[in-house]
Backbone as CSV, one residue per row, in Angstrom:
resi,resn,N_x,N_y,N_z,CA_x,CA_y,CA_z,C_x,C_y,C_z
1,MET,70.747,111.766,128.532,71.287,111.360,127.270,72.349,110.702,126.878
2,LEU,72.856,112.182,126.876,74.558,111.641,127.122,74.837,110.389,128.042
3,ARG,75.052,110.250,129.040,75.274,109.108,129.705,75.006,107.580,128.369
4,ASN,73.391,107.444,128.152,73.353,106.580,127.664,73.657,106.720,126.456
5,PHE,74.197,107.551,125.636,75.007,107.609,124.247,76.505,106.822,124.900
6,LEU,77.136,107.334,125.897,78.289,106.080,126.272,78.251,105.080,127.237
7,ARG,76.852,104.839,127.877,77.372,103.742,128.310,77.082,102.054,127.312
8,PRO,78.128,100.642,127.880,78.598,100.644,127.195,76.435,99.422,126.879
9,VAL,76.550,98.671,125.745,75.520,97.438,125.402,76.153,96.938,126.490
10,LYS,74.974,95.946,127.284,75.390,94.095,127.414,75.275,93.183,126.240
11,LEU,76.305,92.695,126.075,76.830,91.654,124.909,77.007,90.088,125.532
12,PRO,76.901,89.057,124.351,77.590,87.954,125.102,79.072,88.311,125.763
13,ALA,79.072,87.053,126.367,80.874,87.355,126.353,81.829,86.626,125.096
14,SER,80.822,85.808,124.417,82.003,86.019,123.219,82.288,87.121,122.534
15,ALA,80.549,87.493,122.294,81.232,89.207,121.924,82.001,90.425,122.317
16,ASP,81.485,90.398,123.595,82.839,90.954,124.483,84.094,91.341,124.012
17,SER,84.520,89.914,123.797,85.857,89.386,123.410,85.873,89.872,121.994
18,GLY,85.306,89.438,120.917,85.571,90.142,119.684,85.411,91.751,119.973
19,ILE,84.997,92.303,120.227,84.850,93.620,120.473,85.989,94.086,120.658
20,LEU,86.587,93.959,121.994,87.785,94.083,122.572,89.079,93.528,121.443
21,ILE,89.240,92.687,120.707,89.396,92.436,119.615,89.847,92.687,118.621
22,LEU,88.663,93.523,118.378,88.517,94.653,116.702,89.182,96.433,117.229
23,ARG,88.254,96.428,118.790,88.418,97.935,119.090,90.100,97.894,119.631
24,VAL,90.857,97.478,119.666,92.411,96.974,120.235,92.927,97.176,118.737
25,GLY,92.759,96.154,118.442,93.384,96.085,117.017,93.146,96.814,115.974
26,MET,92.408,97.348,115.709,92.275,97.854,115.187,92.451,99.776,114.827
27,SER,92.631,99.959,116.569,93.030,101.417,117.118,94.527,101.189,116.707
28,LEU,95.173,100.049,117.238,96.678,100.049,116.973,97.797,100.134,116.199
29,LEU,96.618,99.633,114.899,96.650,99.767,113.308,96.463,101.579,113.377
30,MET,95.645,102.192,113.628,95.146,103.017,112.966,96.684,104.269,114.384
31,LEU,96.761,103.967,115.440,97.499,104.593,115.685,98.349,104.717,115.204
32,THR,99.621,103.593,114.326,100.666,104.170,113.904,100.562,105.111,112.755
33,HIS,99.465,105.437,112.426,99.554,106.505,110.946,99.500,107.682,112.171
34,GLY,98.395,107.598,113.358,99.160,108.922,113.857,100.077,108.972,114.802
35,TYR,101.023,108.402,115.314,102.117,108.168,115.509,102.932,109.224,114.442
36,ALA,102.970,108.932,112.988,104.016,109.160,112.407,103.586,111.228,111.879
37,LYS,102.202,111.162,112.234,102.006,112.625,111.435,102.014,113.308,112.607
38,LEU,101.806,112.589,114.238,102.489,113.337,115.091,103.658,113.692,115.118
39,LYS,104.722,113.098,114.625,106.544,112.565,114.287,106.470,113.755,113.917
40,GLY,105.837,113.669,112.579,106.327,114.835,111.547,105.942,115.899,112.079
41,TYR,104.981,116.240,112.579,104.206,117.557,112.988,105.630,117.912,113.783
42,MET,105.582,116.982,115.006,106.892,118.169,116.179,108.210,118.085,115.408
43,GLY,108.298,117.437,114.721,109.533,117.609,113.710,109.410,118.853,113.130
44,GLY,108.279,119.327,112.691,108.407,120.368,112.247,107.787,120.585,110.925
45,ASP,107.362,119.807,110.253,106.291,119.455,109.167,105.109,119.284,109.417
46,SER,104.568,120.449,108.758,103.315,120.745,109.087,102.312,120.890,107.478
47,SER,103.175,120.159,106.716,102.554,120.099,105.096,101.713,118.886,105.304
48,PHE,100.235,119.262,104.688,99.606,118.544,104.673,98.301,119.060,103.955
49,ALA,97.493,117.283,103.533,96.211,118.274,102.502,95.424,119.320,102.976
50,ASP,94.340,119.923,102.599,93.682,120.819,103.435,92.733,120.577,102.366
51,PRO,91.452,119.370,103.153,90.503,118.236,101.304,89.318,119.311,102.192
52,ILE,88.852,120.239,103.380,87.514,120.975,103.525,87.772,121.946,103.598
53,GLY,88.567,122.287,103.134,89.458,124.621,103.145,88.924,124.318,104.225
54,LEU,89.828,123.787,105.480,90.842,124.737,107.293,91.887,124.959,107.312
55,GLY,92.493,124.916,106.416,93.893,125.109,106.567,94.653,123.992,106.558
56,GLN,96.037,123.674,106.239,96.746,122.487,105.749,97.355,122.437,107.509
57,GLU,97.593,122.980,108.222,97.977,122.749,109.506,96.789,122.240,110.536
58,PHE,95.663,123.005,110.385,94.924,122.429,111.096,94.244,121.461,110.278
59,SER,94.052,121.347,109.289,93.846,120.033,109.028,94.500,118.336,109.485
60,LEU,95.246,118.836,109.736,96.841,117.714,110.017,96.485,117.941,111.885
61,ILE,96.301,118.816,112.412,96.262,119.213,113.555,94.842,117.797,113.540
62,LEU,94.188,118.450,112.700,92.508,117.386,113.654,93.212,115.482,113.059
63,ALA,93.758,115.425,112.001,93.808,114.383,111.744,94.405,113.889,113.402
64,ILE,95.668,114.500,113.962,96.514,113.453,114.046,95.907,113.681,116.003
65,PHE,94.543,114.161,116.081,93.545,114.267,116.912,92.963,112.933,117.016
66,ALA,92.368,112.526,115.670,91.731,111.875,115.575,92.784,110.076,115.790
67,GLU,93.653,110.718,114.568,94.487,108.866,114.833,94.965,108.795,115.468
68,PHE,95.717,109.606,116.577,96.219,109.538,118.225,95.822,109.333,118.986
69,VAL,95.234,110.254,119.598,93.984,110.830,121.216,93.081,109.930,120.248
70,CYS,91.956,109.965,119.472,90.732,109.190,119.508,91.134,107.773,119.732
71,SER,92.241,107.481,118.453,92.636,105.754,118.688,93.094,105.725,120.306
72,ILE,93.789,106.183,120.883,94.280,105.640,122.867,92.955,105.495,123.138
73,LEU,91.667,106.294,123.241,91.114,106.625,124.064,90.007,105.028,123.700
74,VAL,89.715,104.777,122.386,88.893,103.261,121.590,89.926,102.267,122.036
75,ILE,91.437,102.235,122.620,91.867,101.375,123.166,91.888,101.277,123.957
76,LEU,91.504,101.894,124.705,91.347,101.846,126.653,89.468,101.681,126.740
77,GLY,88.952,101.881,125.535,87.191,101.930,125.983,87.184,102.966,127.149
78,LEU,87.345,104.114,126.391,87.486,105.212,127.546,86.222,106.026,126.700
79,VAL,84.692,107.046,126.853,84.299,107.365,125.967,84.311,107.254,124.745
80,THR,84.321,105.870,124.042,84.875,105.402,123.652,83.753,105.444,121.836
81,ARG,81.910,105.744,121.874,81.970,106.253,121.155,82.511,107.767,120.402
82,ALA,82.211,108.593,121.735,82.671,109.768,121.657,84.147,109.979,120.555
83,ALA,84.566,109.246,120.966,86.221,109.033,120.306,86.261,108.307,119.196
84,LEU,85.084,107.569,118.783,84.983,107.107,117.246,84.244,108.072,116.282
85,ILE,83.558,109.163,116.498,83.071,109.907,115.815,84.317,110.972,115.388
86,PRO,85.674,111.577,115.771,86.389,112.047,114.903,87.042,110.854,114.270
87,LEU,86.827,109.355,114.097,87.753,108.923,113.763,86.945,108.015,112.346
88,ILE,85.543,108.168,112.593,84.469,107.706,111.423,84.917,108.897,110.474
89,ILE,84.743,110.254,110.945,85.241,111.499,110.186,86.033,111.545,109.321
90,THR,87.343,111.029,109.898,88.598,111.310,109.842,88.367,110.575,107.949
91,MET,87.658,109.291,108.109,88.053,108.095,107.586,86.509,108.545,106.178
92,LEU,85.752,108.983,106.680,84.408,109.111,105.647,85.505,110.499,104.887
93,VAL,86.219,111.269,105.027,86.697,112.321,104.389,88.079,111.850,103.228
94,ALA,88.829,110.898,103.684,89.963,110.250,103.297,89.662,109.501,101.778
95,ILE,87.931,108.047,102.289,87.783,108.106,100.918,87.146,108.814,100.326
96,PHE,86.139,109.447,100.427,85.206,110.229,99.597,85.582,111.513,99.275
97,ILE,86.632,112.437,99.660,86.947,113.326,99.651,88.216,113.311,98.685
98,ILE,89.680,112.635,100.052,91.087,112.510,99.559,91.099,111.416,97.848
99,HIS,90.351,110.405,98.649,90.809,109.295,97.418,89.416,109.302,96.869
100,ALA,88.703,110.062,96.685,88.220,110.354,95.473,87.787,109.115,94.250
101,GLN,88.959,110.197,93.143,88.890,109.700,92.530,89.580,108.181,91.927
102,ASP,90.334,107.872,93.440,91.023,107.332,92.708,90.488,105.185,92.743
103,THR,90.911,104.149,92.522,90.209,103.226,92.244,90.316,102.664,93.726
104,PHE,89.466,101.969,93.787,89.314,100.735,94.574,90.082,100.237,95.571
105,ASP,90.528,99.947,94.630,92.197,99.544,96.120,92.514,100.584,96.532
106,LYS,92.794,101.409,96.486,93.350,103.150,97.218,92.211,103.521,98.503
107,LYS,91.279,103.606,97.991,90.107,103.045,99.283,89.778,101.653,100.016
108,GLU,90.223,101.043,99.450,89.862,99.647,100.617,90.696,100.016,101.956
109,HIS,91.617,100.572,101.907,91.978,100.837,103.558,91.209,101.378,104.247
110,GLY,91.263,102.217,104.342,90.127,103.820,104.111,88.679,102.789,104.886
111,LEU,87.840,102.230,103.958,87.115,101.134,104.378,86.951,100.549,105.449
112,SER,88.330,99.661,105.336,87.883,98.415,106.244,88.168,99.564,107.857
113,PHE,88.853,100.892,108.187,88.695,101.120,109.493,87.213,101.573,110.040
114,LEU,87.042,102.242,108.480,85.539,102.784,108.477,84.519,101.607,109.126
115,ILE,84.373,100.685,108.328,83.390,99.432,108.694,84.073,98.948,109.962
116,SER,84.743,99.052,110.486,84.979,98.876,112.031,84.774,99.557,112.977
117,TYR,84.897,100.618,112.698,84.557,101.909,113.862,83.792,102.091,113.566
118,VAL,82.614,102.112,112.878,81.033,101.921,112.158,80.229,100.921,113.422
119,THR,80.627,99.648,113.082,80.408,98.214,113.795,81.109,98.980,115.686
120,LEU,81.959,98.890,116.170,82.419,99.409,117.527,80.892,100.420,117.895
121,PHE,80.845,101.311,116.860,80.521,102.784,116.848,78.491,102.158,117.986
122,LEU,78.301,100.990,116.569,77.118,101.122,116.670,77.143,99.415,118.704
123,THR,77.958,98.596,118.249,78.221,98.074,119.653,78.404,98.893,120.966
124,GLY,79.354,99.624,121.328,79.754,100.022,122.079,81.755,99.077,122.308
125,PRO,82.154,99.701,123.697,83.547,99.342,123.699,83.031,97.275,124.275
126,GLY,82.022,97.151,124.544,82.597,96.050,125.349,82.214,95.697,126.823
127,ARG,82.397,95.062,127.246,82.265,94.778,128.952,84.217,94.986,129.457
128,PHE,85.188,94.667,128.284,86.315,94.645,128.728,86.925,95.850,128.679
129,SER,86.131,97.691,128.985,86.726,98.509,128.801,86.334,99.601,130.221
130,PHE,86.643,100.730,129.805,86.655,101.536,131.046,85.701,102.216,131.104
131,ASP,84.940,102.089,129.592,83.368,102.800,130.027,82.809,101.837,131.177
132,ARG,82.588,100.754,130.909,81.903,100.343,131.743,81.871,100.300,133.348
133,ASN,82.928,100.494,133.516,82.874,100.908,135.081,82.695,102.522,134.643
134,LEU,82.943,103.535,134.659,82.015,104.415,134.421,80.927,104.875,134.170
135,PHE,80.035,104.124,133.367,79.109,104.254,133.181,77.938,103.300,133.888
136,ARG,78.090,102.870,134.604,77.004,101.207,135.122,76.056,102.006,136.062
């Protein structure tokens, strides 16, 4: 069952190219956010929001894992659907908890990521991914 979950869906070549651009483009954009958090954390700054009561430092570590580590996995197309789950959760928390009281323009950035991640979750990583070779 896990193998079927991770296996890429066969798509037309043009769709595979579009998925590659979406997968790499959005992940590179998110990677910049994760890298900034990682750099700050490595420099001793562990201050961060605690939106769901796990503690500031642990919340920061989870955000770094999602935004940095999972973004790299999505770029590579390696265990893509599994890597998208923390990214989707992170965006849901950002939109509906961190920015719950903010105006739409404050939520729009997170919504753009969320829509892209859900789309990738539904389509899979496409032909141009490590997943394709791993789950033949």
